[in-house]
Amino acid sequence: AQSVTQLDSHVSVSEGTPVLLRCNYSSSYSPSLFWYVQHPNKGLQLLLKYTSAATLVKGINGFEAEFKKSETSFHLTKPSAHMSDAAEYFCVVSEWIGTASKLTFGTGTRLQVTL
Amino acid sequence: DAGVTQSPTHLIKTRGQQVTLRCSPKSGHDTVSWYQQALGQGPQFIFQYYEEEERQRGNFPDRFSGHQFPNYSSELNVNALLLGDSALYLCASSWGTLEADTQYFGPGTRLTVL
């Protein structure tokens, strides 16, 4: 079975400084990986998706993630944090079961952005 | 372009009751998946519907059932509610088979079981 591990449950950065949210994956084949963001009392918004076309994936709101097979990692980064980035971030792997796709979520990383 | 919509927003039920949650997929999408998100946890896959049939199911008891209608909208039914069923229930939609893993989520229905 596919799985993801988010290495930090909570990350705090100052506004304007870089963001790094870490994720390792476990997969028996080349996976599809995602990052989703969830603002308080809101649904999940897709930030970006990796599907093996390119190892560096650019997403919305200035976020990007790099797929590193040798390290089984898919870390999310942003050069400069904004107050509006404060939210819960989930690393996700998809698993195909026949023709159905099941998403498996990590436990989440809460990003706090301070002035 | 309307995104995924869910109703109701909030719901309060008592143990033993039954509940129905509703979801309308994003325009152009034909596949609906349901997830349960307990407080402080990541979402857990319940099941996925395509062409009005349950295509795959997660590790949830038979008390959880669903339906997909010809217009691709979907319902999630939970019978004999338990306190542990209190959670945010998320619906996600996607298109076809090849893109079924690119799922767009609705705002969720928060269910409280007393």
PDB file of C-alpha atoms in Angstrom:
ATOM      1  CA  ALA A   1       0.000   0.000   0.000  1.00  0.00           C
ATOM      2  CA  GLN A   2       1.060   3.552  -0.667  1.00  0.00           C
ATOM      3  CA  SER A   3       1.733   5.909   2.206  1.00  0.00           C
ATOM      4  CA  VAL A   4       3.147   9.332   2.976  1.00  0.00           C
ATOM      5  CA  THR A   5       4.832  10.641   6.103  1.00  0.00           C
ATOM      6  CA  GLN A   6       4.842  14.314   6.934  1.00  0.00           C
ATOM      7  CA  LEU A   7       7.884  14.895   9.058  1.00  0.00           C
ATOM      8  CA  ASP A   8       6.692  17.996  10.908  1.00  0.00           C
ATOM      9  CA  SER A   9       3.309  18.421  12.556  1.00  0.00           C
ATOM     10  CA  HIS A  10       3.880  22.150  13.018  1.00  0.00           C
ATOM     11  CA  VAL A  11       6.126  24.673  11.233  1.00  0.00           C
ATOM     12  CA  SER A  12       6.435  28.332  12.159  1.00  0.00           C
ATOM     13  CA  VAL A  13       8.064  30.937   9.878  1.00  0.00           C
ATOM     14  CA  SER A  14       8.241  34.704   9.747  1.00  0.00           C
ATOM     15  CA  GLU A  15       6.493  36.553   6.953  1.00  0.00           C
ATOM     16  CA  GLY A  16       8.847  36.983   4.002  1.00  0.00           C
ATOM     17  CA  THR A  17      11.059  34.009   4.888  1.00  0.00           C
ATOM     18  CA  PRO A  18      11.189  30.673   3.006  1.00  0.00           C
ATOM     19  CA  VAL A  19       8.806  27.826   3.711  1.00  0.00           C
ATOM     20  CA  LEU A  20       9.804  24.142   3.724  1.00  0.00           C
ATOM     21  CA  LEU A  21       7.244  21.431   4.482  1.00  0.00           C
ATOM     22  CA  ARG A  22       8.684  17.933   4.382  1.00  0.00           C
ATOM     23  CA  CYS A  23       7.078  14.762   3.039  1.00  0.00           C
ATOM     24  CA  ASN A  24       8.425  11.274   2.428  1.00  0.00           C
ATOM     25  CA  TYR A  25       6.514   8.677   0.472  1.00  0.00           C
ATOM     26  CA  SER A  26       6.411   4.917   0.270  1.00  0.00           C
ATOM     27  CA  SER A  27       5.347   3.357  -2.996  1.00  0.00           C
ATOM     28  CA  SER A  28       5.985   0.164  -4.883  1.00  0.00           C
ATOM     29  CA  TYR A  29       5.828   2.007  -8.203  1.00  0.00           C
ATOM     30  CA  SER A  30       6.144   5.527  -9.548  1.00  0.00           C
ATOM     31  CA  PRO A  31       3.488   7.386  -7.598  1.00  0.00           C
ATOM     32  CA  SER A  32       1.244  10.352  -8.253  1.00  0.00           C
ATOM     33  CA  LEU A  33       1.816  12.802  -5.426  1.00  0.00           C
ATOM     34  CA  PHE A  34      -0.091  15.895  -4.413  1.00  0.00           C
ATOM     35  CA  TRP A  35      -0.054  18.743  -1.952  1.00  0.00           C
ATOM     36  CA  TYR A  36      -3.356  20.103  -0.689  1.00  0.00           C
ATOM     37  CA  VAL A  37      -3.979  23.076   1.600  1.00  0.00           C
ATOM     38  CA  GLN A  38      -6.835  23.449   4.067  1.00  0.00           C
ATOM     39  CA  HIS A  39      -7.639  26.804   5.602  1.00  0.00           C
ATOM     40  CA  PRO A  40      -9.625  26.820   8.882  1.00  0.00           C
ATOM     41  CA  ASN A  41     -13.181  25.588   8.444  1.00  0.00           C
ATOM     42  CA  LYS A  42     -12.675  25.206   4.708  1.00  0.00           C
ATOM     43  CA  GLY A  43     -12.406  22.335   2.263  1.00  0.00           C
ATOM     44  CA  LEU A  44      -9.185  21.173   0.629  1.00  0.00           C
ATOM     45  CA  GLN A  45      -7.570  23.085  -2.213  1.00  0.00           C
ATOM     46  CA  LEU A  46      -5.207  21.389  -4.662  1.00  0.00           C
ATOM     47  CA  LEU A  47      -1.820  23.135  -4.660  1.00  0.00           C
ATOM     48  CA  LEU A  48       0.062  20.928  -7.102  1.00  0.00           C
ATOM     49  CA  LYS A  49       0.390  17.443  -8.585  1.00  0.00           C
ATOM     50  CA  TYR A  50       3.376  15.322  -9.589  1.00  0.00           C
ATOM     51  CA  THR A  51       2.926  12.720 -12.305  1.00  0.00           C
ATOM     52  CA  SER A  52       6.519  11.993 -13.441  1.00  0.00           C
ATOM     53  CA  ALA A  53       6.504  14.512 -16.295  1.00  0.00           C
ATOM     54  CA  ALA A  54       8.967  16.749 -14.444  1.00  0.00           C
ATOM     55  CA  THR A  55      10.609  16.407 -11.055  1.00  0.00           C
ATOM     56  CA  LEU A  56      10.072  20.070 -10.146  1.00  0.00           C
ATOM     57  CA  VAL A  57       6.392  20.889 -10.009  1.00  0.00           C
ATOM     58  CA  LYS A  58       5.075  24.426  -9.818  1.00  0.00           C
ATOM     59  CA  GLY A  59       1.763  25.026  -8.130  1.00  0.00           C
ATOM     60  CA  ILE A  60      -0.517  27.873  -7.234  1.00  0.00           C
ATOM     61  CA  ASN A  61       0.312  30.816  -4.961  1.00  0.00           C
ATOM     62  CA  GLY A  62       4.062  30.506  -5.536  1.00  0.00           C
ATOM     63  CA  PHE A  63       4.439  27.004  -4.092  1.00  0.00           C
ATOM     64  CA  GLU A  64       6.526  24.310  -5.717  1.00  0.00           C
ATOM     65  CA  ALA A  65       7.619  20.779  -4.862  1.00  0.00           C
ATOM     66  CA  GLU A  66      10.518  18.611  -5.975  1.00  0.00           C
ATOM     67  CA  PHE A  67      10.235  14.861  -6.453  1.00  0.00           C
ATOM     68  CA  LYS A  68      13.426  13.059  -5.407  1.00  0.00           C
ATOM     69  CA  LYS A  69      13.243   9.341  -6.052  1.00  0.00           C
ATOM     70  CA  SER A  70      16.586   8.597  -4.405  1.00  0.00           C
ATOM     71  CA  GLU A  71      15.346  10.169  -1.179  1.00  0.00           C
ATOM     72  CA  THR A  72      11.669   9.159  -1.596  1.00  0.00           C
ATOM     73  CA  SER A  73      10.797  12.749  -0.811  1.00  0.00           C
ATOM     74  CA  PHE A  74       8.347  15.320  -2.109  1.00  0.00           C
ATOM     75  CA  HIS A  75       8.989  18.470  -0.094  1.00  0.00           C
ATOM     76  CA  LEU A  76       6.888  21.611  -0.554  1.00  0.00           C
ATOM     77  CA  THR A  77       8.628  24.986  -0.696  1.00  0.00           C
ATOM     78  CA  LYS A  78       7.859  28.655  -1.152  1.00  0.00           C
ATOM     79  CA  PRO A  79      10.510  31.380  -1.369  1.00  0.00           C
ATOM     80  CA  SER A  80       8.662  33.948   0.728  1.00  0.00           C
ATOM     81  CA  ALA A  81       5.832  33.265   3.174  1.00  0.00           C
ATOM     82  CA  HIS A  82       2.747  35.425   3.343  1.00  0.00           C
ATOM     83  CA  MET A  83       0.324  35.709   6.226  1.00  0.00           C
ATOM     84  CA  SER A  84      -2.384  34.187   4.043  1.00  0.00           C
ATOM     85  CA  ASP A  85      -0.311  30.970   3.769  1.00  0.00           C
ATOM     86  CA  ALA A  86      -1.143  30.045   7.364  1.00  0.00           C
ATOM     87  CA  ALA A  87      -3.105  26.806   7.061  1.00  0.00           C
ATOM     88  CA  GLU A  88      -2.898  23.006   7.289  1.00  0.00           C
ATOM     89  CA  TYR A  89      -0.975  21.323   4.474  1.00  0.00           C
ATOM     90  CA  PHE A  90      -1.424  17.705   3.443  1.00  0.00           C
ATOM     91  CA  CYS A  91       0.910  15.552   1.386  1.00  0.00           C
ATOM     92  CA  VAL A  92      -1.100  12.971  -0.535  1.00  0.00           C
ATOM     93  CA  VAL A  93      -0.370   9.873  -2.616  1.00  0.00           C
ATOM     94  CA  SER A  94      -2.821   8.255  -4.994  1.00  0.00           C
ATOM     95  CA  GLU A  95      -3.252   4.511  -5.278  1.00  0.00           C
ATOM     96  CA  TRP A  96      -4.944   2.891  -8.223  1.00  0.00           C
ATOM     97  CA  ILE A  97      -7.193  -0.024  -7.329  1.00  0.00           C
ATOM     98  CA  GLY A  98      -8.494  -1.304 -10.626  1.00  0.00           C
ATOM     99  CA  THR A  99      -9.950   1.764 -12.318  1.00  0.00           C
ATOM    100  CA  ALA A 100     -10.568   3.619  -9.054  1.00  0.00           C
ATOM    101  CA  SER A 101      -8.182   6.073  -7.480  1.00  0.00           C
ATOM    102  CA  LYS A 102      -7.903   6.295  -3.711  1.00  0.00           C
ATOM    103  CA  LEU A 103      -6.083   9.222  -2.123  1.00  0.00           C
ATOM    104  CA  THR A 104      -4.081   8.541   1.040  1.00  0.00           C
ATOM    105  CA  PHE A 105      -3.344  11.614   3.133  1.00  0.00           C
ATOM    106  CA  GLY A 106      -0.491  12.351   5.483  1.00  0.00           C
ATOM    107  CA  THR A 107      -1.227  13.556   8.985  1.00  0.00           C
ATOM    108  CA  GLY A 108      -0.809  17.188   8.003  1.00  0.00           C
ATOM    109  CA  THR A 109       1.561  20.049   8.797  1.00  0.00           C
ATOM    110  CA  ARG A 110       0.199  23.189  10.363  1.00  0.00           C
ATOM    111  CA  LEU A 111       2.009  26.242   8.991  1.00  0.00           C
ATOM    112  CA  GLN A 112       2.082  29.293  11.210  1.00  0.00           C
ATOM    113  CA  VAL A 113       3.245  32.615   9.735  1.00  0.00           C
ATOM    114  CA  THR A 114       4.262  35.365  12.130  1.00  0.00           C
ATOM    115  CA  LEU A 115       4.974  39.047  11.573  1.00  0.00           C
TER     116      LEU A 115
ATOM    117  CA  ASP B   1     -17.621  27.583 -13.260  1.00  0.00           C
ATOM    118  CA  ALA B   2     -19.196  26.129 -10.124  1.00  0.00           C
ATOM    119  CA  GLY B   3     -16.920  24.023  -8.011  1.00  0.00           C
ATOM    120  CA  VAL B   4     -17.915  21.096  -5.840  1.00  0.00           C
ATOM    121  CA  THR B   5     -20.864  21.916  -3.606  1.00  0.00           C
ATOM    122  CA  GLN B   6     -22.075  20.084  -0.522  1.00  0.00           C
ATOM    123  CA  SER B   7     -25.154  20.312   1.652  1.00  0.00           C
ATOM    124  CA  PRO B   8     -25.890  20.849   4.421  1.00  0.00           C
ATOM    125  CA  THR B   9     -22.977  22.798   5.869  1.00  0.00           C
ATOM    126  CA  HIS B  10     -23.559  21.605   9.405  1.00  0.00           C
ATOM    127  CA  LEU B  11     -25.674  18.852  10.892  1.00  0.00           C
ATOM    128  CA  ILE B  12     -26.391  17.705  14.441  1.00  0.00           C
ATOM    129  CA  LYS B  13     -27.785  14.232  15.051  1.00  0.00           C
ATOM    130  CA  THR B  14     -28.163  11.880  18.003  1.00  0.00           C
ATOM    131  CA  ARG B  15     -26.802   8.373  18.355  1.00  0.00           C
ATOM    132  CA  GLY B  16     -28.753   5.759  16.414  1.00  0.00           C
ATOM    133  CA  GLN B  17     -30.177   8.195  13.893  1.00  0.00           C
ATOM    134  CA  GLN B  18     -29.575   8.141  10.173  1.00  0.00           C
ATOM    135  CA  VAL B  19     -28.133  10.969   8.063  1.00  0.00           C
ATOM    136  CA  THR B  20     -27.889  11.810   4.359  1.00  0.00           C
ATOM    137  CA  LEU B  21     -25.263  14.158   2.975  1.00  0.00           C
ATOM    138  CA  ARG B  22     -25.335  15.531  -0.565  1.00  0.00           C
ATOM    139  CA  CYS B  23     -22.722  16.490  -3.128  1.00  0.00           C
ATOM    140  CA  SER B  24     -22.771  18.071  -6.570  1.00  0.00           C
ATOM    141  CA  PRO B  25     -19.556  17.604  -8.544  1.00  0.00           C
ATOM    142  CA  LYS B  26     -17.623  20.233 -10.405  1.00  0.00           C
ATOM    143  CA  SER B  27     -19.012  20.921 -13.870  1.00  0.00           C
ATOM    144  CA  GLY B  28     -17.739  18.314 -16.332  1.00  0.00           C
ATOM    145  CA  HIS B  29     -16.763  15.792 -13.666  1.00  0.00           C
ATOM    146  CA  ASP B  30     -18.330  12.334 -13.543  1.00  0.00           C
ATOM    147  CA  THR B  31     -16.627  10.686 -10.560  1.00  0.00           C
ATOM    148  CA  VAL B  32     -17.376  11.380  -6.911  1.00  0.00           C
ATOM    149  CA  SER B  33     -15.362  10.265  -3.896  1.00  0.00           C
ATOM    150  CA  TRP B  34     -16.231  10.657  -0.224  1.00  0.00           C
ATOM    151  CA  TYR B  35     -13.797  11.157   2.653  1.00  0.00           C
ATOM    152  CA  GLN B  36     -14.160  11.397   6.431  1.00  0.00           C
ATOM    153  CA  GLN B  37     -11.919  13.832   8.298  1.00  0.00           C
ATOM    154  CA  ALA B  38     -11.916  13.448  12.068  1.00  0.00           C
ATOM    155  CA  LEU B  39     -10.743  16.404  14.121  1.00  0.00           C
ATOM    156  CA  GLY B  40      -6.991  16.895  13.868  1.00  0.00           C
ATOM    157  CA  GLN B  41      -6.501  14.141  11.309  1.00  0.00           C
ATOM    158  CA  GLY B  42      -6.127  13.789   7.566  1.00  0.00           C
ATOM    159  CA  PRO B  43      -9.099  12.694   5.467  1.00  0.00           C
ATOM    160  CA  GLN B  44      -9.826   8.963   5.149  1.00  0.00           C
ATOM    161  CA  PHE B  45     -11.239   7.467   1.936  1.00  0.00           C
ATOM    162  CA  ILE B  46     -14.774   6.093   2.267  1.00  0.00           C
ATOM    163  CA  PHE B  47     -15.719   5.160  -1.312  1.00  0.00           C
ATOM    164  CA  GLN B  48     -15.762   6.302  -4.939  1.00  0.00           C
ATOM    165  CA  TYR B  49     -18.671   6.356  -7.389  1.00  0.00           C
ATOM    166  CA  TYR B  50     -18.523   6.271 -11.171  1.00  0.00           C
ATOM    167  CA  GLU B  51     -21.343   5.615 -13.634  1.00  0.00           C
ATOM    168  CA  GLU B  52     -23.740   5.242 -10.702  1.00  0.00           C
ATOM    169  CA  GLU B  53     -21.781   2.348  -9.217  1.00  0.00           C
ATOM    170  CA  GLU B  54     -19.472   2.062  -6.235  1.00  0.00           C
ATOM    171  CA  ARG B  55     -16.073   1.544  -7.842  1.00  0.00           C
ATOM    172  CA  GLN B  56     -13.961   1.190  -4.705  1.00  0.00           C
ATOM    173  CA  ARG B  57     -14.442   1.265  -0.946  1.00  0.00           C
ATOM    174  CA  GLY B  58     -12.197   2.101   1.962  1.00  0.00           C
ATOM    175  CA  ASN B  59     -12.169   0.501   5.391  1.00  0.00           C
ATOM    176  CA  PHE B  60     -15.598   1.664   6.535  1.00  0.00           C
ATOM    177  CA  PRO B  61     -18.505  -0.473   7.792  1.00  0.00           C
ATOM    178  CA  ASP B  62     -21.662  -1.169   5.829  1.00  0.00           C
ATOM    179  CA  ARG B  63     -23.437   1.522   7.851  1.00  0.00           C
ATOM    180  CA  PHE B  64     -21.858   3.866   5.327  1.00  0.00           C
ATOM    181  CA  SER B  65     -23.537   3.667   1.951  1.00  0.00           C
ATOM    182  CA  GLY B  66     -23.831   5.894  -1.055  1.00  0.00           C
ATOM    183  CA  HIS B  67     -25.509   6.583  -4.301  1.00  0.00           C
ATOM    184  CA  GLN B  68     -24.714   8.405  -7.516  1.00  0.00           C
ATOM    185  CA  PHE B  69     -27.441   9.828  -9.712  1.00  0.00           C
ATOM    186  CA  PRO B  70     -27.531  10.133 -13.527  1.00  0.00           C
ATOM    187  CA  ASN B  71     -26.529  13.822 -13.245  1.00  0.00           C
ATOM    188  CA  TYR B  72     -23.374  12.643 -11.365  1.00  0.00           C
ATOM    189  CA  SER B  73     -24.456  14.115  -8.022  1.00  0.00           C
ATOM    190  CA  SER B  74     -24.054  11.849  -5.044  1.00  0.00           C
ATOM    191  CA  GLU B  75     -25.352  11.086  -1.570  1.00  0.00           C
ATOM    192  CA  LEU B  76     -23.617   9.614   1.446  1.00  0.00           C
ATOM    193  CA  ASN B  77     -25.847   7.812   3.937  1.00  0.00           C
ATOM    194  CA  VAL B  78     -24.813   6.797   7.419  1.00  0.00           C
ATOM    195  CA  ASN B  79     -27.098   4.564   9.489  1.00  0.00           C
ATOM    196  CA  ALA B  80     -27.114   3.873  13.223  1.00  0.00           C
ATOM    197  CA  LEU B  81     -24.918   6.865  13.994  1.00  0.00           C
ATOM    198  CA  LEU B  82     -22.180   6.519  16.606  1.00  0.00           C
ATOM    199  CA  LEU B  83     -20.425   9.253  18.533  1.00  0.00           C
ATOM    200  CA  GLY B  84     -17.280   8.380  16.568  1.00  0.00           C
ATOM    201  CA  ASP B  85     -18.980   9.333  13.314  1.00  0.00           C
ATOM    202  CA  SER B  86     -18.640  12.994  14.271  1.00  0.00           C
ATOM    203  CA  ALA B  87     -16.364  14.449  11.612  1.00  0.00           C
ATOM    204  CA  LEU B  88     -16.063  16.659   8.556  1.00  0.00           C
ATOM    205  CA  TYR B  89     -17.320  14.750   5.532  1.00  0.00           C
ATOM    206  CA  LEU B  90     -15.685  15.809   2.296  1.00  0.00           C
ATOM    207  CA  CYS B  91     -16.827  15.136  -1.222  1.00  0.00           C
ATOM    208  CA  ALA B  92     -14.353  15.251  -4.095  1.00  0.00           C
ATOM    209  CA  SER B  93     -14.987  15.104  -7.809  1.00  0.00           C
ATOM    210  CA  SER B  94     -12.814  14.144 -10.744  1.00  0.00           C
ATOM    211  CA  TRP B  95     -13.116  13.275 -14.401  1.00  0.00           C
ATOM    212  CA  GLY B  96     -12.999   9.931 -16.124  1.00  0.00           C
ATOM    213  CA  THR B  97     -10.582   7.132 -15.423  1.00  0.00           C
ATOM    214  CA  LEU B  98      -7.153   8.472 -16.327  1.00  0.00           C
ATOM    215  CA  GLU B  99      -7.653  11.681 -14.327  1.00  0.00           C
ATOM    216  CA  ALA B 100      -9.618  10.119 -11.473  1.00  0.00           C
ATOM    217  CA  ASP B 101      -6.759  10.800  -9.077  1.00  0.00           C
ATOM    218  CA  THR B 102      -6.912  14.594  -9.614  1.00  0.00           C
ATOM    219  CA  GLN B 103      -9.679  15.289  -7.167  1.00  0.00           C
ATOM    220  CA  TYR B 104     -11.279  18.621  -6.302  1.00  0.00           C
ATOM    221  CA  PHE B 105     -12.872  18.951  -2.910  1.00  0.00           C
ATOM    222  CA  GLY B 106     -15.994  20.648  -1.670  1.00  0.00           C
ATOM    223  CA  PRO B 107     -16.194  22.664   1.558  1.00  0.00           C
ATOM    224  CA  GLY B 108     -17.485  19.689   3.533  1.00  0.00           C
ATOM    225  CA  THR B 109     -20.368  18.893   5.837  1.00  0.00           C
ATOM    226  CA  ARG B 110     -19.594  18.965   9.538  1.00  0.00           C
ATOM    227  CA  LEU B 111     -21.555  16.228  11.304  1.00  0.00           C
ATOM    228  CA  THR B 112     -21.895  16.257  15.075  1.00  0.00           C
ATOM    229  CA  VAL B 113     -23.356  13.182  16.772  1.00  0.00           C
ATOM    230  CA  LEU B 114     -24.568  13.707  20.333  1.00  0.00           C
TER     231      LEU B 114
END
